[in-house]
Amino acid sequence: ALEEGMVVYIAVDGFGGERGAVRLKTEFQPSPIHRLSVVTSDGGKLVSPATQPLKGNNGSFTLFVHNGVVQLKVKPQGGYVFDGWEGSINSMDNPIDLYVTKDMSINANFSPLVVTENFESGALDRNQWKTSGDSDWIVQSKLAYGGKFAARAGKIDDGEISSLTLEGDFSGGEGTFDVRASSEKSWD
């Protein structure tokens, strides 16, 4: 698709140093075209094959014939999640098949990944928890703070350990948690 007034350059190269005459015949059919501009916020990038080779006053764009279809797909960077499309469309779908029916400006939004856990699922399956040591951790409902469930170490004896670990690609920030310790009186 081309807009009125655009300049098109065509490069011709002879194969293996050959020379010859080149004739070019063009035929343009007037039809409605539309501009599509896609911008990503910090934390991700556009990975679909849709390119934006043209530059305008409002940034990069590409041209589509009326009702042209393009698939937009983005990928969050580590520590971020895709937060949806906004602008000419509003959607949480990724990828999304887009029918271009007008000039469109679309933003792909990303936000920092926030890891929260309250164990209210009743299991250690919400995040990638790892339990290790002499006795596995469990999620129980006998004693909890601010909900129905809490994680608890299994029974351990002298010299034994039990660990609950969450590993991930976290951005800078603060981590907080509630803890209750129970041990033998005058020993630990």
PDB file of C-alpha atoms in Angstrom:
ATOM      1  CA  ALA A   1       0.000   0.000   0.000  1.00  0.00           C
ATOM      2  CA  LEU A   2       1.169   3.509  -0.782  1.00  0.00           C
ATOM      3  CA  GLU A   3      -0.074   6.954   0.152  1.00  0.00           C
ATOM      4  CA  GLU A   4      -0.336   9.778  -2.371  1.00  0.00           C
ATOM      5  CA  GLY A   5       2.950  11.630  -2.696  1.00  0.00           C
ATOM      6  CA  MET A   6       5.175   8.757  -1.480  1.00  0.00           C
ATOM      7  CA  VAL A   7       8.450   8.226  -3.314  1.00  0.00           C
ATOM      8  CA  VAL A   8       9.342   4.628  -4.163  1.00  0.00           C
ATOM      9  CA  TYR A   9      12.894   3.550  -4.973  1.00  0.00           C
ATOM     10  CA  ILE A  10      13.527   0.335  -6.886  1.00  0.00           C
ATOM     11  CA  ALA A  11      17.006  -1.186  -6.974  1.00  0.00           C
ATOM     12  CA  VAL A  12      17.954  -3.404  -9.915  1.00  0.00           C
ATOM     13  CA  ASP A  13      21.104  -5.500  -9.894  1.00  0.00           C
ATOM     14  CA  GLY A  14      22.382  -7.742 -12.675  1.00  0.00           C
ATOM     15  CA  PHE A  15      22.952 -11.340 -11.627  1.00  0.00           C
ATOM     16  CA  GLY A  16      26.626 -12.298 -11.830  1.00  0.00           C
ATOM     17  CA  GLY A  17      27.597  -8.936 -13.290  1.00  0.00           C
ATOM     18  CA  GLU A  18      25.211  -9.258 -16.252  1.00  0.00           C
ATOM     19  CA  ARG A  19      23.889  -6.127 -17.883  1.00  0.00           C
ATOM     20  CA  GLY A  20      20.708  -5.428 -19.704  1.00  0.00           C
ATOM     21  CA  ALA A  21      17.676  -3.217 -20.015  1.00  0.00           C
ATOM     22  CA  VAL A  22      14.992  -3.064 -17.385  1.00  0.00           C
ATOM     23  CA  ARG A  23      11.465  -1.947 -18.033  1.00  0.00           C
ATOM     24  CA  LEU A  24       9.063  -1.230 -15.257  1.00  0.00           C
ATOM     25  CA  LYS A  25       5.348  -0.897 -15.653  1.00  0.00           C
ATOM     26  CA  THR A  26       3.258   0.164 -12.704  1.00  0.00           C
ATOM     27  CA  GLU A  27      -0.444   0.223 -12.231  1.00  0.00           C
ATOM     28  CA  PHE A  28      -2.032   1.635  -9.133  1.00  0.00           C
ATOM     29  CA  GLN A  29      -5.613   1.056  -8.133  1.00  0.00           C
ATOM     30  CA  PRO A  30      -6.973   3.721  -5.810  1.00  0.00           C
ATOM     31  CA  SER A  31      -8.334   2.128  -2.651  1.00  0.00           C
ATOM     32  CA  PRO A  32      -8.716   3.173   0.969  1.00  0.00           C
ATOM     33  CA  ILE A  33      -5.575   2.632   3.045  1.00  0.00           C
ATOM     34  CA  HIS A  34      -4.963   3.100   6.722  1.00  0.00           C
ATOM     35  CA  ARG A  35      -2.007   3.730   8.994  1.00  0.00           C
ATOM     36  CA  LEU A  36      -1.240   1.348  11.862  1.00  0.00           C
ATOM     37  CA  SER A  37       1.099   2.433  14.634  1.00  0.00           C
ATOM     38  CA  VAL A  38       2.042   0.072  17.486  1.00  0.00           C
ATOM     39  CA  VAL A  39       4.011   1.281  20.513  1.00  0.00           C
ATOM     40  CA  THR A  40       5.177  -0.866  23.447  1.00  0.00           C
ATOM     41  CA  SER A  41       5.709   0.379  26.979  1.00  0.00           C
ATOM     42  CA  ASP A  42       8.823  -0.504  28.971  1.00  0.00           C
ATOM     43  CA  GLY A  43       8.951  -4.184  29.846  1.00  0.00           C
ATOM     44  CA  GLY A  44       8.217  -5.852  26.510  1.00  0.00           C
ATOM     45  CA  LYS A  45       8.551  -5.834  22.756  1.00  0.00           C
ATOM     46  CA  LEU A  46       6.594  -6.504  19.578  1.00  0.00           C
ATOM     47  CA  VAL A  47       7.550  -9.953  18.226  1.00  0.00           C
ATOM     48  CA  SER A  48       5.008 -10.391  15.422  1.00  0.00           C
ATOM     49  CA  PRO A  49       6.287  -9.982  11.881  1.00  0.00           C
ATOM     50  CA  ALA A  50       4.408  -6.689  11.490  1.00  0.00           C
ATOM     51  CA  THR A  51       7.046  -4.059  10.772  1.00  0.00           C
ATOM     52  CA  GLN A  52       6.685  -0.286  10.914  1.00  0.00           C
ATOM     53  CA  PRO A  53       9.127   0.942   8.275  1.00  0.00           C
ATOM     54  CA  LEU A  54       7.526   4.332   7.674  1.00  0.00           C
ATOM     55  CA  LYS A  55       8.129   7.457   9.757  1.00  0.00           C
ATOM     56  CA  GLY A  56       5.602  10.201  10.335  1.00  0.00           C
ATOM     57  CA  ASN A  57       5.018  13.133  12.642  1.00  0.00           C
ATOM     58  CA  ASN A  58       3.560  10.791  15.277  1.00  0.00           C
ATOM     59  CA  GLY A  59       6.193   8.036  15.066  1.00  0.00           C
ATOM     60  CA  SER A  60       6.602   4.833  13.056  1.00  0.00           C
ATOM     61  CA  PHE A  61       3.757   3.146  11.192  1.00  0.00           C
ATOM     62  CA  THR A  62       2.855   0.760   8.404  1.00  0.00           C
ATOM     63  CA  LEU A  63       0.132   0.947   5.763  1.00  0.00           C
ATOM     64  CA  PHE A  64      -2.740  -1.481   5.209  1.00  0.00           C
ATOM     65  CA  VAL A  65      -5.474  -1.705   2.639  1.00  0.00           C
ATOM     66  CA  HIS A  66      -8.981  -1.395   4.068  1.00  0.00           C
ATOM     67  CA  ASN A  67      -9.902  -4.611   5.970  1.00  0.00           C
ATOM     68  CA  GLY A  68      -6.292  -5.790   5.847  1.00  0.00           C
ATOM     69  CA  VAL A  69      -5.485  -8.330   8.576  1.00  0.00           C
ATOM     70  CA  VAL A  70      -2.412  -8.346  10.801  1.00  0.00           C
ATOM     71  CA  GLN A  71      -1.508 -10.441  13.808  1.00  0.00           C
ATOM     72  CA  LEU A  72       0.038  -8.492  16.675  1.00  0.00           C
ATOM     73  CA  LYS A  73       2.022 -10.403  19.268  1.00  0.00           C
ATOM     74  CA  VAL A  74       4.158  -9.075  22.091  1.00  0.00           C
ATOM     75  CA  LYS A  75       6.538 -10.699  24.545  1.00  0.00           C
ATOM     76  CA  PRO A  76       7.188  -9.419  28.070  1.00  0.00           C
ATOM     77  CA  GLN A  77      10.756  -9.141  29.333  1.00  0.00           C
ATOM     78  CA  GLY A  78      11.779 -11.007  32.478  1.00  0.00           C
ATOM     79  CA  GLY A  79      10.064  -9.555  35.540  1.00  0.00           C
ATOM     80  CA  TYR A  80       7.140  -8.109  33.516  1.00  0.00           C
ATOM     81  CA  VAL A  81       3.694  -9.269  32.412  1.00  0.00           C
ATOM     82  CA  PHE A  82       1.570  -8.215  29.440  1.00  0.00           C
ATOM     83  CA  ASP A  83      -1.143  -5.833  30.661  1.00  0.00           C
ATOM     84  CA  GLY A  84      -3.218  -5.508  27.487  1.00  0.00           C
ATOM     85  CA  TRP A  85      -3.680  -3.407  24.368  1.00  0.00           C
ATOM     86  CA  GLU A  86      -5.181   0.074  24.498  1.00  0.00           C
ATOM     87  CA  GLY A  87      -5.853   2.905  22.115  1.00  0.00           C
ATOM     88  CA  SER A  88      -7.763   2.056  18.949  1.00  0.00           C
ATOM     89  CA  ILE A  89      -8.470  -1.362  20.481  1.00  0.00           C
ATOM     90  CA  ASN A  90      -8.749  -2.563  24.064  1.00  0.00           C
ATOM     91  CA  SER A  91      -8.020  -6.234  24.605  1.00  0.00           C
ATOM     92  CA  MET A  92      -6.117  -8.655  26.814  1.00  0.00           C
ATOM     93  CA  ASP A  93      -5.609 -11.142  23.938  1.00  0.00           C
ATOM     94  CA  ASN A  94      -2.029 -11.896  22.928  1.00  0.00           C
ATOM     95  CA  PRO A  95      -1.629 -12.533  20.072  1.00  0.00           C
ATOM     96  CA  ILE A  96      -4.513 -10.652  18.517  1.00  0.00           C
ATOM     97  CA  ASP A  97      -5.740 -10.726  14.907  1.00  0.00           C
ATOM     98  CA  LEU A  98      -6.567  -7.188  13.898  1.00  0.00           C
ATOM     99  CA  TYR A  99      -8.710  -6.042  10.974  1.00  0.00           C
ATOM    100  CA  VAL A 100      -7.477  -2.602   9.940  1.00  0.00           C
ATOM    101  CA  THR A 101     -10.572  -0.571   9.035  1.00  0.00           C
ATOM    102  CA  LYS A 102      -9.319   2.921   9.941  1.00  0.00           C
ATOM    103  CA  ASP A 103      -6.124   4.680  11.006  1.00  0.00           C
ATOM    104  CA  MET A 104      -5.139   2.964  14.254  1.00  0.00           C
ATOM    105  CA  SER A 105      -2.743   3.723  17.074  1.00  0.00           C
ATOM    106  CA  ILE A 106      -2.256   0.912  19.579  1.00  0.00           C
ATOM    107  CA  ASN A 107      -0.227   0.681  22.771  1.00  0.00           C
ATOM    108  CA  ALA A 108       0.965  -2.630  24.207  1.00  0.00           C
ATOM    109  CA  ASN A 109       1.221  -2.224  27.976  1.00  0.00           C
ATOM    110  CA  PHE A 110       3.443  -4.130  30.374  1.00  0.00           C
ATOM    111  CA  SER A 111       3.735  -3.933  34.147  1.00  0.00           C
ATOM    112  CA  PRO A 112       6.180  -5.338  36.667  1.00  0.00           C
ATOM    113  CA  LEU A 113       5.375  -8.870  37.781  1.00  0.00           C
ATOM    114  CA  VAL A 114       4.117  -8.775  41.351  1.00  0.00           C
ATOM    115  CA  VAL A 115       4.403 -12.061  43.186  1.00  0.00           C
ATOM    116  CA  THR A 116       1.827 -12.488  45.903  1.00  0.00           C
ATOM    117  CA  GLU A 117       0.943 -15.530  47.906  1.00  0.00           C
ATOM    118  CA  ASN A 118      -1.636 -16.081  50.593  1.00  0.00           C
ATOM    119  CA  PHE A 119      -1.892 -19.883  50.245  1.00  0.00           C
ATOM    120  CA  GLU A 120      -5.678 -19.536  49.902  1.00  0.00           C
ATOM    121  CA  SER A 121      -5.621 -22.112  47.100  1.00  0.00           C
ATOM    122  CA  GLY A 122      -5.026 -24.668  49.847  1.00  0.00           C
ATOM    123  CA  ALA A 123      -1.865 -25.915  48.132  1.00  0.00           C
ATOM    124  CA  LEU A 124       1.661 -24.865  47.157  1.00  0.00           C
ATOM    125  CA  ASP A 125       0.709 -24.636  43.459  1.00  0.00           C
ATOM    126  CA  ARG A 126       0.145 -20.916  42.887  1.00  0.00           C
ATOM    127  CA  ASN A 127       3.842 -20.043  42.558  1.00  0.00           C
ATOM    128  CA  GLN A 128       6.876 -22.208  41.890  1.00  0.00           C
ATOM    129  CA  TRP A 129       7.484 -23.202  45.490  1.00  0.00           C
ATOM    130  CA  LYS A 130      10.112 -25.826  46.288  1.00  0.00           C
ATOM    131  CA  THR A 131      10.124 -27.680  49.565  1.00  0.00           C
ATOM    132  CA  SER A 132      13.208 -29.556  50.761  1.00  0.00           C
ATOM    133  CA  GLY A 133      14.895 -30.948  53.823  1.00  0.00           C
ATOM    134  CA  ASP A 134      13.915 -33.666  56.257  1.00  0.00           C
ATOM    135  CA  SER A 135      10.194 -32.865  56.160  1.00  0.00           C
ATOM    136  CA  ASP A 136       8.149 -31.180  53.409  1.00  0.00           C
ATOM    137  CA  TRP A 137       6.119 -28.047  53.942  1.00  0.00           C
ATOM    138  CA  ILE A 138       2.335 -28.236  53.687  1.00  0.00           C
ATOM    139  CA  VAL A 139      -0.578 -25.820  53.441  1.00  0.00           C
ATOM    140  CA  GLN A 140      -2.886 -26.262  56.424  1.00  0.00           C
ATOM    141  CA  SER A 141      -6.018 -24.620  57.803  1.00  0.00           C
ATOM    142  CA  LYS A 142      -5.640 -25.116  61.584  1.00  0.00           C
ATOM    143  CA  LEU A 143      -3.673 -21.917  62.157  1.00  0.00           C
ATOM    144  CA  ALA A 144      -3.694 -18.998  59.697  1.00  0.00           C
ATOM    145  CA  TYR A 145      -3.242 -15.244  59.749  1.00  0.00           C
ATOM    146  CA  GLY A 146      -5.637 -13.108  57.684  1.00  0.00           C
ATOM    147  CA  GLY A 147      -7.149 -16.011  55.745  1.00  0.00           C
ATOM    148  CA  LYS A 148      -8.158 -19.660  55.910  1.00  0.00           C
ATOM    149  CA  PHE A 149      -4.785 -21.236  55.043  1.00  0.00           C
ATOM    150  CA  ALA A 150      -1.095 -20.896  55.853  1.00  0.00           C
ATOM    151  CA  ALA A 151       2.084 -22.748  54.906  1.00  0.00           C
ATOM    152  CA  ARG A 152       3.683 -24.812  57.646  1.00  0.00           C
ATOM    153  CA  ALA A 153       6.855 -26.838  57.939  1.00  0.00           C
ATOM    154  CA  GLY A 154       6.451 -30.543  58.506  1.00  0.00           C
ATOM    155  CA  LYS A 155       7.446 -32.043  61.862  1.00  0.00           C
ATOM    156  CA  ILE A 156      11.190 -31.986  62.422  1.00  0.00           C
ATOM    157  CA  ASP A 157      13.373 -33.273  65.245  1.00  0.00           C
ATOM    158  CA  ASP A 158      16.705 -32.085  66.650  1.00  0.00           C
ATOM    159  CA  GLY A 159      19.266 -31.427  63.914  1.00  0.00           C
ATOM    160  CA  GLU A 160      16.729 -31.665  61.091  1.00  0.00           C
ATOM    161  CA  ILE A 161      15.712 -28.907  58.685  1.00  0.00           C
ATOM    162  CA  SER A 162      12.759 -28.044  56.463  1.00  0.00           C
ATOM    163  CA  SER A 163      12.911 -25.348  53.766  1.00  0.00           C
ATOM    164  CA  LEU A 164      10.339 -23.599  51.584  1.00  0.00           C
ATOM    165  CA  THR A 165      11.923 -21.721  48.669  1.00  0.00           C
ATOM    166  CA  LEU A 166      10.578 -19.462  45.919  1.00  0.00           C
ATOM    167  CA  GLU A 167      13.007 -18.729  43.094  1.00  0.00           C
ATOM    168  CA  GLY A 168      12.343 -16.267  40.310  1.00  0.00           C
ATOM    169  CA  ASP A 169      13.574 -13.377  38.204  1.00  0.00           C
ATOM    170  CA  PHE A 170      12.559 -10.505  40.476  1.00  0.00           C
ATOM    171  CA  SER A 171      13.069  -6.799  40.006  1.00  0.00           C
ATOM    172  CA  GLY A 172      14.262  -4.616  42.861  1.00  0.00           C
ATOM    173  CA  GLY A 173      11.812  -4.009  45.643  1.00  0.00           C
ATOM    174  CA  GLU A 174      10.711  -5.157  49.028  1.00  0.00           C
ATOM    175  CA  GLY A 175       9.545  -8.581  50.136  1.00  0.00           C
ATOM    176  CA  THR A 176       7.463  -9.048  53.255  1.00  0.00           C
ATOM    177  CA  PHE A 177       5.872 -12.009  54.970  1.00  0.00           C
ATOM    178  CA  ASP A 178       4.264 -13.036  58.247  1.00  0.00           C
ATOM    179  CA  VAL A 179       5.976 -15.676  60.345  1.00  0.00           C
ATOM    180  CA  ARG A 180       5.161 -17.627  63.480  1.00  0.00           C
ATOM    181  CA  ALA A 181       7.818 -19.715  65.196  1.00  0.00           C
ATOM    182  CA  SER A 182       7.001 -22.564  67.556  1.00  0.00           C
ATOM    183  CA  SER A 183       9.726 -24.375  69.432  1.00  0.00           C
ATOM    184  CA  GLU A 184      10.425 -26.116  72.693  1.00  0.00           C
ATOM    185  CA  LYS A 185      10.502 -23.781  75.678  1.00  0.00           C
ATOM    186  CA  SER A 186      14.047 -22.796  76.735  1.00  0.00           C
ATOM    187  CA  TRP A 187      15.679 -24.785  73.905  1.00  0.00           C
ATOM    188  CA  ASP A 188      15.523 -22.853  70.663  1.00  0.00           C
TER     189      ASP A 188
END
